[in-house]
């Protein structure tokens, strides 16, 4: 199955839900989707051979008041790296967890929850992982996190 | 680090106890393995990391591109060059340039030497985990010395080279490097044969590691294993082959896989990979082209994003770099191999019967590196 | 009251033999000296096999003072007792533990007629009876320490006992049948023509594996497996108490190694090279002892540690049947020989 076919299938199935579909270079695929249907799209993508999660995270864009949440999936069949992206509101940072789709994203989502403050709905184990036990200074990877040792 | 909170720890059934291996324990390193056991059988494992979290992703956001290379090397001191290579690869993708061919070959040589150094260390620890009193560990530590000397000759440092920079490498091969490298390869190949004879083929070692910690192929893919842990489960996947960088595309080598997926297979894959690495270094040294070694790049990267992957000794490291046109990256997301591999052991008690004495064996067969996972 | 020096000297002169044996050899001084020698030998020998130097600094020749320095350091350390331990047993057990293997050493004949106590011709039975106490006390040291690692180590001690001691004793019966006596001196005398390792080779294999288990040596040293259990049953001990536990460990190793020399390697039998049969007997015993220790150390370098379940399975599935086969063969041979005589 070529990527054109995949794009066609995706657009047929989800219509406006697929915002962007790009192949920036060899072995890369970037799909940007609507946040509300990210789980269904993930299921669909998994059925089409993208089976191995290799990364997940989020980028903070305070100017646009959004988080760009991404999952990176490798396909053992197509030998492709897929970056699945979606935008969510910065004030209400909630997104469906994809742990049910790809078991391996659990640790990445847990980490992003801790460092970026994104609430993954349906994640089985949102517990602190990297930061100290008594951490209460906010989310370090957000752009408004102050690196100064003097807290106001 | 969050597991330590007392109120979050659930009650255990009668006869079970939660044993904390680490953070102060002969094998643990800078992390903790919480094992629920009745003394012999293991019922649950939880990995607790974060004891050496330095926030490297945040540090990189506040440094200009070239300065990011030094903190990155602190992730795995044994295996520094692939990590910098990954960052450099992402940057070169952002800039839209490629390093000159000679630089690519020099990069390949360093990367493979680093792989050998890292694998010898991993195998030494793996032997120790099956209670091989430090003998093997000391042998491997002594035998990697020729490669450390070579790297010192080439880069001026034994561990943190900061040698691979965006656009090329810092220096050319010194005089006499080729001959010294061939000598080291010859020596190391003999030593590898000794290891295989005395240790990999050893009956008791096989008894301890065969059918221990079996990760089936589908589970390895589903849980996102990386590197030798993935290849030992029968997945033929190596970034060097599937998404080639440096000079790997022009060199002839094969991916080592094993089908059994147990601890022994993971160790065996590493040993065979060292043979392959020696071959790759030999080929690279013989076929190295002449030419420039560096291309100068502007300080500001064009806006855009790149996802780069590089095969470190522990597996594939991925870096997602976003640039907004300034001289510092806007966001760097690092997903190291250890972070992916270290959590595999949490899943194992759910699919097979584990013994308490198997925990260190499986743990070191995955070759985790807590500093790598913590970042 | 005052000390009558004359009487004391007369007493010592009259009983010099027995006092020498108790105080010097094979008594207290030998046992403590063995600890120092064995630890030094183990470190130095293993170091050579691991391409490193071992202790070099304390003492001019091969770092021989290092062990003395270590012992002084351990003796002068603080007594650390964890909370919620059984304090009485925590202190008592390390003192009790070295006594039992020391009592086992006492029963060993070192030369012709050179034996401290022959137990009225039942030395072997007394030896084995004493040896059964040792794992129990060892288990108790783990149990009283109130620590998860020591508890797991205590379980493993019992598993090890189950796996190793039964085949070991079964294999020893073969030797007893060959020699026709429980007397250790008698067993040594019976080997004056041929060491029992040759007719009892099956039994020796079983004995040797059981011996590695009883002395907690690689590949059966899982009660102190440092990769998972920190230091197993001895985790909570430090300072002088740890020194005593280590002493117990090494004296136990000494006692069992001597028993192997006596049962299978001909004991003090050997060419009379020192002119005096007693002295050369002692020389041969100690020489064979050194060879046994060296073999055990080479095994330590060359093999991984077995898992508990694997060791128990090996003990019951292979060693016990092998020991029984050996026993049957021994009885048959003995019976046939009796017919022809």
XYZ file of N, CA and C in Angstrom, chain A residues 6-135:
390
model
N -3.055 5.374 1.422
C -3.359 5.592 2.825
C -4.034 6.941 3.019
N -3.478 7.957 2.311
C -4.058 9.290 2.439
C -5.515 9.293 1.979
N -5.744 8.611 0.844
C -7.096 8.565 0.312
C -8.048 7.877 1.295
N -7.584 6.752 1.824
C -8.410 6.005 2.777
C -8.727 6.861 3.999
N -7.687 7.545 4.490
C -7.872 8.359 5.681
C -8.876 9.478 5.417
N -8.703 10.146 4.252
C -9.590 11.275 3.960
C -11.014 10.801 3.714
N -11.138 9.642 3.069
C -12.484 9.082 2.854
C -13.166 8.790 4.171
N -12.402 8.223 5.080
C -12.999 7.751 6.318
C -13.290 8.913 7.260
N -12.321 9.834 7.390
C -12.456 10.854 8.432
C -12.737 12.255 7.893
N -12.670 12.441 6.583
C -13.034 13.715 5.990
C -12.239 14.878 6.543
N -12.942 15.827 7.157
C -12.307 17.036 7.656
C -11.405 16.771 8.865
N -11.534 15.583 9.458
C -10.727 15.264 10.648
C -9.244 15.254 10.353
N -8.881 14.931 9.109
C -7.466 14.916 8.744
C -7.099 16.301 8.238
N -6.307 17.016 9.030
C -6.004 18.399 8.675
C -4.859 18.460 7.679
N -3.863 17.633 7.873
C -2.672 17.726 7.025
C -2.106 16.329 6.825
N -1.553 16.111 5.635
C -0.935 14.823 5.339
C 0.298 15.128 4.505
N 1.485 14.974 5.072
C 2.691 15.428 4.372
C 3.764 14.360 4.410
N 4.558 14.312 3.341
C 5.717 13.412 3.291
C 6.942 14.298 3.104
N 7.555 14.773 4.200
C 8.631 15.760 4.057
C 9.892 15.185 3.443
N 10.178 13.932 3.691
C 11.356 13.321 3.090
C 11.142 11.813 3.073
N 12.168 11.123 2.597
C 12.058 9.674 2.516
C 11.840 9.084 3.908
N 11.009 8.082 3.993
C 10.755 7.370 5.241
C 10.080 8.226 6.311
N 9.462 9.329 5.951
C 8.788 10.160 6.950
C 7.358 10.431 6.506
N 6.496 10.557 7.484
C 5.098 10.841 7.200
C 4.586 11.672 8.362
N 3.948 12.799 8.069
C 3.388 13.619 9.136
C 1.901 13.744 8.890
N 1.125 13.327 9.848
C -0.329 13.446 9.730
C -0.807 14.336 10.865
N -1.501 15.370 10.523
C -2.060 16.240 11.553
C -3.570 16.049 11.560
N -4.097 15.782 12.742
C -5.515 15.437 12.811
C -6.203 16.289 13.863
N -7.521 16.150 13.882
C -8.324 16.863 14.864
C -8.252 16.135 16.210
N -8.192 16.890 17.298
C -7.966 16.271 18.603
C -9.106 15.350 19.020
N -10.316 15.631 18.584
C -11.449 14.857 19.090
C -11.458 13.435 18.551
N -10.891 13.220 17.368
C -10.975 11.871 16.802
C -9.611 11.194 16.752
N -8.677 11.666 17.591
C -7.313 11.144 17.484
C -7.261 9.647 17.772
N -8.124 9.167 18.662
C -8.067 7.757 19.016
C -8.546 6.865 17.877
N -9.641 7.307 17.234
C -10.140 6.506 16.108
C -9.099 6.464 14.994
N -8.485 7.614 14.737
C -7.473 7.654 13.678
C -6.296 6.767 14.041
N -5.919 6.789 15.321
C -4.806 5.950 15.752
C -5.123 4.480 15.525
N -6.361 4.101 15.870
C -6.789 2.717 15.640
C -6.676 2.360 14.159
N -7.157 3.274 13.349
C -7.159 3.046 11.903
C -5.719 2.923 11.383
N -4.856 3.804 11.875
C -3.466 3.764 11.427
C -2.801 2.470 11.857
N -3.126 2.042 13.073
C -2.509 0.806 13.553
C -2.935 -0.371 12.683
N -4.219 -0.379 12.295
C -4.681 -1.470 11.440
C -3.960 -1.468 10.098
N -3.453 -0.313 9.694
C -2.752 -0.216 8.422
C -1.253 -0.411 8.547
N -0.819 -1.049 9.625
C 0.564 -1.490 9.678
C 1.513 -0.644 10.494
N 1.048 0.426 11.111
C 1.951 1.219 11.950
C 1.860 0.673 13.362
N 2.834 -0.189 13.715
C 2.625 -0.994 14.911
C 3.541 -0.660 16.078
N 4.635 0.054 15.845
C 5.586 0.195 16.946
C 5.752 1.644 17.388
N 5.369 1.966 18.632
C 5.524 3.330 19.120
C 6.982 3.603 19.481
N 7.541 4.700 18.994
C 8.922 4.982 19.360
C 9.086 6.296 20.112
N 8.069 7.135 20.127
C 8.185 8.360 20.918
C 6.809 9.004 21.044
N 6.702 9.871 22.004
C 5.498 10.682 22.135
C 5.858 11.883 22.983
N 5.159 12.969 22.764
C 5.471 14.161 23.537
C 4.584 15.300 23.131
N 5.028 16.509 23.471
C 4.223 17.678 23.145
C 5.130 18.886 23.038
N 4.686 19.858 22.260
C 5.396 21.123 22.137
C 4.469 22.242 22.589
N 5.051 23.179 23.296
C 4.257 24.259 23.865
C 4.347 25.491 22.957
N 3.185 26.038 22.553
C 3.165 27.282 21.774
C 2.320 28.296 22.532
N 2.899 28.987 23.504
C 2.074 29.904 24.312
C 1.498 31.049 23.493
N 2.177 31.478 22.393
C 1.661 32.594 21.595
C 0.346 32.214 20.938
N 0.282 30.964 20.421
C -0.943 30.521 19.754
C -1.927 29.900 20.733
N -1.569 29.894 22.006
C -2.410 29.281 23.041
C -2.743 27.829 22.708
N -1.718 27.056 22.346
C -1.990 25.658 22.026
C -0.798 24.789 22.400
N -1.099 23.523 22.584
C -0.072 22.498 22.668
C -0.158 21.673 21.408
N 0.991 21.353 20.862
C 0.986 20.391 19.765
C 1.428 19.047 20.346
N 0.500 18.115 20.421
C 0.809 16.798 20.977
C 1.169 15.878 19.815
N 2.212 15.093 19.994
C 2.587 14.203 18.892
C 2.924 12.805 19.399
N 2.695 11.855 18.521
C 3.124 10.483 18.756
C 3.950 10.062 17.543
N 5.024 9.353 17.790
C 5.869 8.908 16.678
C 5.778 7.382 16.606
N 5.377 6.910 15.454
C 5.123 5.478 15.284
C 5.953 4.977 14.107
N 6.550 3.811 14.304
C 7.281 3.195 13.209
C 6.480 2.028 12.674
N 6.521 1.846 11.370
C 5.807 0.734 10.774
C 6.797 -0.348 10.367
N 6.621 -1.523 10.927
C 7.538 -2.607 10.570
C 7.263 -3.129 9.171
N 6.110 -2.783 8.600
C 5.765 -3.272 7.265
C 6.241 -2.290 6.194
N 5.920 -1.000 6.382
C 6.280 -0.009 5.363
C 7.660 0.578 5.586
N 8.301 0.320 6.716
C 9.545 0.982 7.081
C 9.416 2.491 6.966
N 8.508 3.023 7.730
C 8.202 4.445 7.688
C 8.098 4.955 9.120
N 8.466 6.205 9.304
C 8.214 6.825 10.601
C 7.070 7.804 10.444
N 6.073 7.601 11.243
C 4.877 8.426 11.176
C 4.831 9.328 12.403
N 4.633 10.619 12.172
C 4.426 11.537 13.294
C 2.968 11.957 13.269
N 2.251 11.523 14.273
C 0.824 11.836 14.365
C 0.689 13.029 15.293
N 0.114 14.136 14.744
C 0.082 15.376 15.522
C -1.333 15.833 15.717
N -1.523 16.558 16.793
C -2.817 17.195 16.992
C -2.632 18.412 17.886
N -3.495 19.395 17.694
C -3.434 20.608 18.515
C -4.488 20.546 19.600
N -4.097 20.954 20.805
C -5.109 21.068 21.857
C -4.997 22.435 22.507
N -6.080 22.808 23.177
C -6.161 24.115 23.821
C -5.192 24.166 25.009
N -4.485 25.298 25.146
C -3.459 25.366 26.177
C -4.077 25.472 27.573
N -5.230 26.109 27.678
C -5.822 26.266 29.010
C -6.501 24.988 29.479
N -6.932 24.182 28.546
C -7.629 22.953 28.913
C -6.888 21.789 28.242
N -5.712 21.478 28.805
C -4.821 20.530 28.129
C -5.273 19.104 28.397
N -6.172 18.631 27.575
C -6.654 17.256 27.731
C -6.676 16.580 26.381
N -6.329 15.308 26.376
C -6.317 14.560 25.116
C -6.532 13.099 25.455
N -7.091 12.372 24.490
C -7.269 10.934 24.726
C -5.922 10.250 24.753
N -5.754 9.356 25.717
C -4.520 8.578 25.762
C -4.578 7.497 24.694
N -3.429 7.222 24.096
C -3.379 6.174 23.073
C -2.775 4.880 23.599
N -2.740 4.735 24.941
C -2.149 3.522 25.503
C -2.901 2.278 25.034
N -4.241 2.430 24.885
C -5.008 1.266 24.453
C -4.643 0.852 23.029
N -4.179 1.807 22.241
C -3.823 1.488 20.852
C -2.409 0.918 20.799
N -1.463 1.704 21.322
C -0.078 1.242 21.357
C 0.355 1.190 22.808
N 0.596 0.001 23.307
C 0.945 -0.191 24.723
C 2.201 0.610 25.082
N 3.121 0.702 24.118
C 4.431 1.272 24.407
C 4.460 2.774 24.610
N 3.384 3.496 24.317
C 3.441 4.942 24.516
C 3.183 5.315 25.976
N 2.894 4.300 26.800
C 2.540 4.585 28.188
C 3.567 5.462 28.890
N 4.860 5.040 28.783
C 5.889 5.791 29.520
C 6.066 7.190 28.951
N 5.928 7.325 27.624
C 6.110 8.649 27.032
C 4.971 9.588 27.444
N 3.748 9.055 27.477
C 2.620 9.900 27.877
C 2.722 10.263 29.351
N 3.189 9.295 30.150
C 3.368 9.562 31.575
C 4.385 10.678 31.782
N 5.453 10.627 31.013
C 6.502 11.631 31.112
C 5.989 12.999 30.669
N 5.242 13.004 29.567
C 4.717 14.273 29.069
C 3.708 14.866 30.043
N 2.913 13.997 30.653
C 1.969 14.462 31.677
C 2.715 15.152 32.808
N 3.854 14.596 33.179
C 4.581 15.145 34.316
C 5.321 16.433 33.948
N 5.970 16.417 32.787
C 6.852 17.543 32.471
C 6.127 18.662 31.734
N 5.050 18.329 31.027
C 4.382 19.321 30.196
C 2.983 19.639 30.715
N 2.472 18.800 31.590
C 1.165 19.067 32.164
C 0.004 18.819 31.232
N 0.116 17.766 30.444
C -0.996 17.417 29.555
C -1.698 16.201 30.136
N -2.994 16.329 30.301
C -3.743 15.252 30.937
C -4.199 14.260 29.877
N -3.681 13.068 29.960
C -4.079 12.028 29.001
C -5.260 11.269 29.588
N -6.405 11.393 28.966
C -7.599 10.722 29.488
C -7.511 9.223 29.206
N -7.761 8.422 30.235
C -7.749 6.974 30.065
C -6.371 6.354 30.211
N -5.400 7.129 30.626
C -4.061 6.563 30.850
C -4.073 5.797 32.167
N -3.558 4.572 32.183
C -3.697 3.749 33.392
C -2.784 4.159 34.542
N -1.745 4.894 34.285
C -0.760 5.071 35.359
C -0.123 6.450 35.258
N -0.878 7.477 35.609
C -0.296 8.818 35.592
C 0.304 9.097 36.966
N 1.537 8.626 37.132
C 2.239 8.832 38.402
C 3.535 9.570 38.111
N 4.045 10.334 39.080
C 5.318 11.020 38.858
C 6.411 10.042 38.491
N 7.291 10.471 37.594
C 8.318 9.548 37.106
C 9.707 10.133 37.285
N 9.929 11.330 36.741
C 11.288 11.854 36.688
C 11.566 12.909 37.754
N 10.567 13.694 38.107
C 10.829 14.828 38.992
C 10.886 14.375 40.449
N 11.494 15.195 41.309
C 11.550 14.833 42.727
C 10.159 14.680 43.333
N 10.111 13.954 44.452
C 8.813 13.652 45.054
C 8.058 14.903 45.487
N 8.809 15.899 45.972
C 8.146 17.067 46.529
C 8.106 18.222 45.527
N 8.073 17.917 44.257
C 8.121 18.954 43.220
C 6.797 19.703 43.191
